[in-house]
Tab-separated table of C-alpha atoms in Angstrom:
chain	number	residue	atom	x	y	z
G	1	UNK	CA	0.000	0.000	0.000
G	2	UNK	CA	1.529	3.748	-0.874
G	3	UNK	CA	0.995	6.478	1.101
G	4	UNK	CA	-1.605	7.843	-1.301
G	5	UNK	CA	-3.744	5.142	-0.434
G	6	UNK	CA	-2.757	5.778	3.399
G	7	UNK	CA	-3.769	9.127	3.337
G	8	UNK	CA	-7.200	8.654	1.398
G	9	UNK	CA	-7.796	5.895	4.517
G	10	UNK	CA	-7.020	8.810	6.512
G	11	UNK	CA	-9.274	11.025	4.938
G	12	UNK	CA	-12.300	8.987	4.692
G	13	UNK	CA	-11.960	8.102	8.664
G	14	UNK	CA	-12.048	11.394	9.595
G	15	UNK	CA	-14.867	12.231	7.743
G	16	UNK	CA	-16.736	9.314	8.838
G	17	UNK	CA	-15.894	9.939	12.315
G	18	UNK	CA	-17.297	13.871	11.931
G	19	UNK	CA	-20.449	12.199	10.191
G	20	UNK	CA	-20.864	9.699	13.707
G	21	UNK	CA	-20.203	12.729	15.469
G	22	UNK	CA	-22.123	15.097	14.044
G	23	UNK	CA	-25.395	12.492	13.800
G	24	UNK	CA	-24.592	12.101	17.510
G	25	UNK	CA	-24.690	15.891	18.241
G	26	UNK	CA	-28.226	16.560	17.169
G	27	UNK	CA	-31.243	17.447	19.454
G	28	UNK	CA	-34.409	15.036	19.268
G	29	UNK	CA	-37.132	16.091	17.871
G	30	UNK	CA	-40.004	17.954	19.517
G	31	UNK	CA	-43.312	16.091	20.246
G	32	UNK	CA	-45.710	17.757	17.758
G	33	UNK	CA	-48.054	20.260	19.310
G	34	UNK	CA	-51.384	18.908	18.331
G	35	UNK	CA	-50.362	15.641	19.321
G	36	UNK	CA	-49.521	17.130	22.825
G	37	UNK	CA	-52.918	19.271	23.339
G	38	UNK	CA	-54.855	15.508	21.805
G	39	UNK	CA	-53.046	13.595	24.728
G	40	UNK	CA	-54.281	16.515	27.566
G	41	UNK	CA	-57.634	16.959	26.220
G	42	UNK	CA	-57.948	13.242	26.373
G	43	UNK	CA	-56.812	13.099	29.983
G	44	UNK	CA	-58.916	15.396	31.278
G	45	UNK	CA	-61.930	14.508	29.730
G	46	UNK	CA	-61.449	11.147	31.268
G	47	UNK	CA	-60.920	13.317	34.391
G	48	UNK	CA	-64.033	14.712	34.076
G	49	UNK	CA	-65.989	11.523	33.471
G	50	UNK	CA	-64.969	9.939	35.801
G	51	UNK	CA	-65.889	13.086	38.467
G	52	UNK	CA	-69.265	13.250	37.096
G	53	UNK	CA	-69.562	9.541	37.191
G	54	UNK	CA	-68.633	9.640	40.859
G	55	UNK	CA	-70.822	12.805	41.743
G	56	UNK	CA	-74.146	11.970	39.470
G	57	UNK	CA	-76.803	12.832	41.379
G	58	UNK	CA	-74.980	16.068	42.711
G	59	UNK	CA	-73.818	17.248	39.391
G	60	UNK	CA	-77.640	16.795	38.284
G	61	UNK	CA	-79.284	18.243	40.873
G	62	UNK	CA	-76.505	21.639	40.635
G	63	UNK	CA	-77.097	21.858	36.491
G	64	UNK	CA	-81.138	21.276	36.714
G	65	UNK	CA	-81.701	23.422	39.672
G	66	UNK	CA	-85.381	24.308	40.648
G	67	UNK	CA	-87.036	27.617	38.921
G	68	UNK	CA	-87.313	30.058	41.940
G	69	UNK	CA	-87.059	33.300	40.690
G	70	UNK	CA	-89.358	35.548	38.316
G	71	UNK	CA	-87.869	38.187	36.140
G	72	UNK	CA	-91.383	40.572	35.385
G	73	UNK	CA	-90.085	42.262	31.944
G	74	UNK	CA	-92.664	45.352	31.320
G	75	UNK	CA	-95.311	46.712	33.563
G	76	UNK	CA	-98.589	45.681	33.818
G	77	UNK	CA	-101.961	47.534	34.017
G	78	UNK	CA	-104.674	45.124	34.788
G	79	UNK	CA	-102.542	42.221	35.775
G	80	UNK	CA	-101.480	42.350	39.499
G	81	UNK	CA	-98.198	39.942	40.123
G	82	UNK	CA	-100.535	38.409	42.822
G	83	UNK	CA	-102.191	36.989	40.180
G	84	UNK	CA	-99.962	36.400	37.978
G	85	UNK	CA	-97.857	34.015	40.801
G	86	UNK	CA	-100.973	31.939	41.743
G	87	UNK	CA	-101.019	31.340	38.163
G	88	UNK	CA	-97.768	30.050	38.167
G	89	UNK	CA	-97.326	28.408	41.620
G	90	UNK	CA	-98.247	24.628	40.062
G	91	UNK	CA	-95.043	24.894	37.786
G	92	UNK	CA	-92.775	26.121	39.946
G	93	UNK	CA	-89.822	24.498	42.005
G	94	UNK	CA	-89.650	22.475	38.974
G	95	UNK	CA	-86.126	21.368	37.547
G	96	UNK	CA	-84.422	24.172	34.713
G	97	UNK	CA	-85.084	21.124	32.025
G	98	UNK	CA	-88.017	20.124	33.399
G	99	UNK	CA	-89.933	23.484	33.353
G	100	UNK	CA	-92.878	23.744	31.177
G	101	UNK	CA	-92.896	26.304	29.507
G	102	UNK	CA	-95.390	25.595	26.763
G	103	UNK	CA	-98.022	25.260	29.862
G	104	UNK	CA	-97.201	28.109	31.803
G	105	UNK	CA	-97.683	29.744	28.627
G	106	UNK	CA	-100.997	28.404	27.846
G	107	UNK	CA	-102.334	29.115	31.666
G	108	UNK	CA	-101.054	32.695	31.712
G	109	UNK	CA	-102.942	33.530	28.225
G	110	UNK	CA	-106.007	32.084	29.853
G	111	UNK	CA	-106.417	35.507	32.005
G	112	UNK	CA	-108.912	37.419	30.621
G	113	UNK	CA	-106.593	40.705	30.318
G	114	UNK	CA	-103.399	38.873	28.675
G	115	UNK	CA	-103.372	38.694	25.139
G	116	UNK	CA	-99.917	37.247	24.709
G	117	UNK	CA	-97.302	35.439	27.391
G	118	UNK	CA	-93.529	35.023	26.613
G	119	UNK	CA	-91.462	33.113	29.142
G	120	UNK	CA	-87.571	31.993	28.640
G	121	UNK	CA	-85.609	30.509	31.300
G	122	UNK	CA	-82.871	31.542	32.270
G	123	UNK	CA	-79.942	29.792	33.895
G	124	UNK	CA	-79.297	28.459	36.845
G	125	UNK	CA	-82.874	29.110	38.137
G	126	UNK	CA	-84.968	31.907	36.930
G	127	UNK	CA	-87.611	32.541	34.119
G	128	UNK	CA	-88.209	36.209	32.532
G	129	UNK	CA	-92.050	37.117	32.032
G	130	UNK	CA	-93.329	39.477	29.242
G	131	UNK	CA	-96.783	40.214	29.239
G	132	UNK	CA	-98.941	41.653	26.286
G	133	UNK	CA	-102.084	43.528	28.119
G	134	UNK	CA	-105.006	43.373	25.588
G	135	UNK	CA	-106.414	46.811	24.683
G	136	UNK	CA	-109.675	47.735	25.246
G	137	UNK	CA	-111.381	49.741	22.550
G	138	UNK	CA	-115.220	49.700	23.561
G	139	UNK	CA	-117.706	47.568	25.902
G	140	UNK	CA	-119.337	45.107	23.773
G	141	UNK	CA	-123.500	44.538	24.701
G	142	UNK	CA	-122.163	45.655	28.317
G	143	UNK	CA	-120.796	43.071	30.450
G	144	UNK	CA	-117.954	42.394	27.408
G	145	UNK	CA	-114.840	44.151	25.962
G	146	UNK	CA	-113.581	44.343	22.443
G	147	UNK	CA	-109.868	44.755	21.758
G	148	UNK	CA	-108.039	46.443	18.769
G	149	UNK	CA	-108.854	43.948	16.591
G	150	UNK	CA	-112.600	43.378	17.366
G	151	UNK	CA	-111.587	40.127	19.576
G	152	UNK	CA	-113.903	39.908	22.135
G	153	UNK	CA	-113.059	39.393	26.083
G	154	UNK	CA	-114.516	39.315	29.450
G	155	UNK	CA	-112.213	40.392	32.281
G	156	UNK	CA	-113.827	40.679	35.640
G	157	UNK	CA	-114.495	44.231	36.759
G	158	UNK	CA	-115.491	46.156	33.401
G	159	UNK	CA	-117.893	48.701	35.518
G	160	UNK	CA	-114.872	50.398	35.987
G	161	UNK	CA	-114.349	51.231	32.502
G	162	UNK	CA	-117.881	53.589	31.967
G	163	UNK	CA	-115.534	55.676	30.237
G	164	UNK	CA	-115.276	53.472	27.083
G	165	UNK	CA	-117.886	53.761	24.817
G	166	UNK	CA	-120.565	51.464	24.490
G	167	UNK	CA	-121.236	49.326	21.099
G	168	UNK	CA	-124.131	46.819	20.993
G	169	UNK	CA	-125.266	44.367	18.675
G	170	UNK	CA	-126.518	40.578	16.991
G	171	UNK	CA	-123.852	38.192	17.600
G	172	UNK	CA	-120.976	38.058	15.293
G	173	UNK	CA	-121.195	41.346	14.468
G	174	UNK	CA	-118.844	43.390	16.835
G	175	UNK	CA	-116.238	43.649	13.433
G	176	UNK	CA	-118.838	45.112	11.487
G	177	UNK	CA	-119.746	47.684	14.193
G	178	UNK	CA	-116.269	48.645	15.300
G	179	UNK	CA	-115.470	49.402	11.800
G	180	UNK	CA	-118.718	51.729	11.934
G	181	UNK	CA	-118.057	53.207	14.749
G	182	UNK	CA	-114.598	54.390	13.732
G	183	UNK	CA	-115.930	55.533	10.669
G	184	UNK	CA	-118.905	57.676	12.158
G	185	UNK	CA	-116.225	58.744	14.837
G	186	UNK	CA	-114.056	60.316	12.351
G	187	UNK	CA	-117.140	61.978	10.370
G	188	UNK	CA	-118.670	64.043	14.036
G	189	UNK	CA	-114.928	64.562	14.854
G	190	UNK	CA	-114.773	68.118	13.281
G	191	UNK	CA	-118.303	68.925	15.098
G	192	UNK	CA	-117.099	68.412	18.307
G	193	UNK	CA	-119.671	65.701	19.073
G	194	UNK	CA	-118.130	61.732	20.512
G	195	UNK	CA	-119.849	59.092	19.667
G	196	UNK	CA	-120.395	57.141	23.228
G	197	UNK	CA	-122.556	54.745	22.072
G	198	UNK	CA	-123.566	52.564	19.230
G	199	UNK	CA	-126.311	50.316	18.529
G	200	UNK	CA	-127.188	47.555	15.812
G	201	UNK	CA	-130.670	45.706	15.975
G	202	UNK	CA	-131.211	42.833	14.819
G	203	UNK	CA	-133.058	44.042	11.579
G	204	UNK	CA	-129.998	45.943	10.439
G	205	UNK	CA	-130.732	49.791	11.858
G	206	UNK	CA	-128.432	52.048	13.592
G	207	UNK	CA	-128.532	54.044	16.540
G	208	UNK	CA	-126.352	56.737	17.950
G	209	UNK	CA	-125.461	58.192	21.246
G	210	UNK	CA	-123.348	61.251	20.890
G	211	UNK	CA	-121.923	63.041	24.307
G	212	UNK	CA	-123.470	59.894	26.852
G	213	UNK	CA	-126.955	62.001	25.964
G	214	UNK	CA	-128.191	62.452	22.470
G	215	UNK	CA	-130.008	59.880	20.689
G	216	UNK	CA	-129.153	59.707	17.245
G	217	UNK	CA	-131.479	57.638	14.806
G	218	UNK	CA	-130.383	56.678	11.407
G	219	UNK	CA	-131.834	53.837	10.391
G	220	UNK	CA	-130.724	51.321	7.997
G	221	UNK	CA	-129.720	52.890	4.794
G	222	UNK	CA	-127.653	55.934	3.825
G	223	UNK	CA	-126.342	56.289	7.022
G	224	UNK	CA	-123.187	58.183	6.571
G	225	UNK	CA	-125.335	61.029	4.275
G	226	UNK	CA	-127.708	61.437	6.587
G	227	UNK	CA	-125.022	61.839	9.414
G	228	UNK	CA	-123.110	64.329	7.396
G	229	UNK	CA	-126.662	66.409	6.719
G	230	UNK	CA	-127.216	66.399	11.084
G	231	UNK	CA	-123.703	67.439	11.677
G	232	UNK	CA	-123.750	70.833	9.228
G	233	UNK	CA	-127.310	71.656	10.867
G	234	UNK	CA	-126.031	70.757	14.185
G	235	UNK	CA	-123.032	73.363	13.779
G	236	UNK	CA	-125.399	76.045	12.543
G	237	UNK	CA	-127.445	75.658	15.766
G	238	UNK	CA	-126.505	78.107	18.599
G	239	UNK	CA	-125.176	76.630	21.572
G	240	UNK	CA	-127.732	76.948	23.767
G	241	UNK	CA	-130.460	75.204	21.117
G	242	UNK	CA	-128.262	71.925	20.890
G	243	UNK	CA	-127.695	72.075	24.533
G	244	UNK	CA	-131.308	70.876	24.975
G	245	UNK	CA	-131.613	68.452	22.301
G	246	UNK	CA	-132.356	64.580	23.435
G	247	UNK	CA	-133.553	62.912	20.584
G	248	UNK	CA	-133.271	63.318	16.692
G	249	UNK	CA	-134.787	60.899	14.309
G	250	UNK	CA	-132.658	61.027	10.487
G	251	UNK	CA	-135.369	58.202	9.363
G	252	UNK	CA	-136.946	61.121	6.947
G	253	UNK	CA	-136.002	61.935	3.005
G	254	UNK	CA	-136.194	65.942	3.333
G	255	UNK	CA	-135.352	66.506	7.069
G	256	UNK	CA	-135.265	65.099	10.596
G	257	UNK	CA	-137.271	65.090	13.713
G	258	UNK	CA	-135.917	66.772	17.083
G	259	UNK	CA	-136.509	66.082	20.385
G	260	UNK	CA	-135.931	69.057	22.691
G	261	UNK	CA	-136.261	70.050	26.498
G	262	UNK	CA	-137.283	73.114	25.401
G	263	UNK	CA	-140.251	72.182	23.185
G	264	UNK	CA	-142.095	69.399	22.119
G	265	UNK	CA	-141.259	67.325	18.920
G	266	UNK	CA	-140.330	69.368	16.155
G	267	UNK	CA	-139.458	68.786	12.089
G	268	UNK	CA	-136.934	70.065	10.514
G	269	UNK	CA	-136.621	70.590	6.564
G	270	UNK	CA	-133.212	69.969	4.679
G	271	UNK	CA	-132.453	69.903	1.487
């Protein structure tokens, strides 16, 4: 062997050597993050089982805790909260997933005065209330109420709303007279005159009440013509005339018949 051959021996040791060493010198490899946070999740899920596993029936009885509490969203005005919790006193002390509301719902909207119940519940043990009041337009044939949309209702106590005015008629027909009486309403408005009272008969005529005193006949047909006719007479009267007038009967083709205190029954023309 020459010593070129030596030295290439050389060589190629050394290098292997710095290979060894150099493969030898290097860090291992981190564990991969994911992996890491997969492992941990893992463990403490089995943690966790195996707590609630232990601790059942207290872990159920601290998620589904009892409804106590009432959280009243708006104000009421016809609804007192006394009523409103006797109304409510079956369902509660029920669990949070066990709470009905569907029938609290359905037992709340059977008061006369509430039109509408929402209820949520609200964790850990508490429900929020929001009542819609119905709206009373008019008494319907007296011992009834009609709301906004001509629904009828009977709350207890209606004596104490005289004020509202009084609308009478057939059954079935509370639509059709609301819708009158807004329309007459509107007509007297510029007069001065409120229509407190209005009557349908049975055979289809229509009778008036204007200012809780003043009887108003128009009959059946050409009601809103005749009405308009009375009102531009009536604001051509002087005060003190109208004052006294109690009746007026708009059943005629050329004029009306008045009813005064101060003098018996008399015609008028109008043409």
């Amino acid at each position: 062997m020459n010593q070129s051959d030596g030295d290439m021996s050389k060589r190629s040791g050394i290098r292997a050597m710095s290979r060894i060493s150099s493969t030898n010198n290097r860090l291992p490899k981190p564990l991969n993050r994911n992996v890491i946070f997969l492992v941990l999740t893992s463990f403490l899920l089995l943690c966790l089982g195996l707590l609630v596993q232990q601790n059942f029936y207290s872990v159920t009885e601290f998620i589904n805790r009892p409804i106590s509490k009432i959280r009243i969203e708006n104000q009421w005005q016809h609804v007192s909260e006394e009523e409103i919790s006797a109304l409510l006193a079956e369902y509660m002390d029920a669990g949070f997933f066990n709470f009905d509301i569907a029938g609290v719902k359905k037992n709340l909207e059977r008061h006369p005065w509430v039109q509408r119940a929402t209820i949520k519940k609200l964790w850990p043990e508490s429900i929020s209330l929001h009542l819609t009041e119905q709206v009373a337009i008019a008494r319907w044939n007296s011992l009834l109420l009609l709301n906004q949309n001509g629904e009828v209702f009977k709350p207890i106590g209606t004596e104490r709303l005289i004020s509202l005015p009084l609308l009478k008629g057939p059954e079935q027909s509370q639509i059709r007279v609301m819708k009158q009486y807004q329309g007459i309403s509107q007509l007297l408005f510029p007069s001065g005159l409120r229509l407190t009272g209005l009557t349908l008969s049975s055979r289809g005529s229509w009778e008036l009440e204007l200012n809780d005193q003043l009887k108003v006949t128009a009959g059946r047909t050409d009601v809103f013509e005749k009405l308009q006719l009375f009102v531009e007479f009536y604001v051509g009267q002087p005060v003190a005339q109208t004052a006294g007038y109690r009746s007026i009967d708009l059943r005629y083709e050329n004029g009306m018949a008045i009813q005064s205190t101060h003098q018996n029954t008399a015609g008028v023309a109008i043409r």
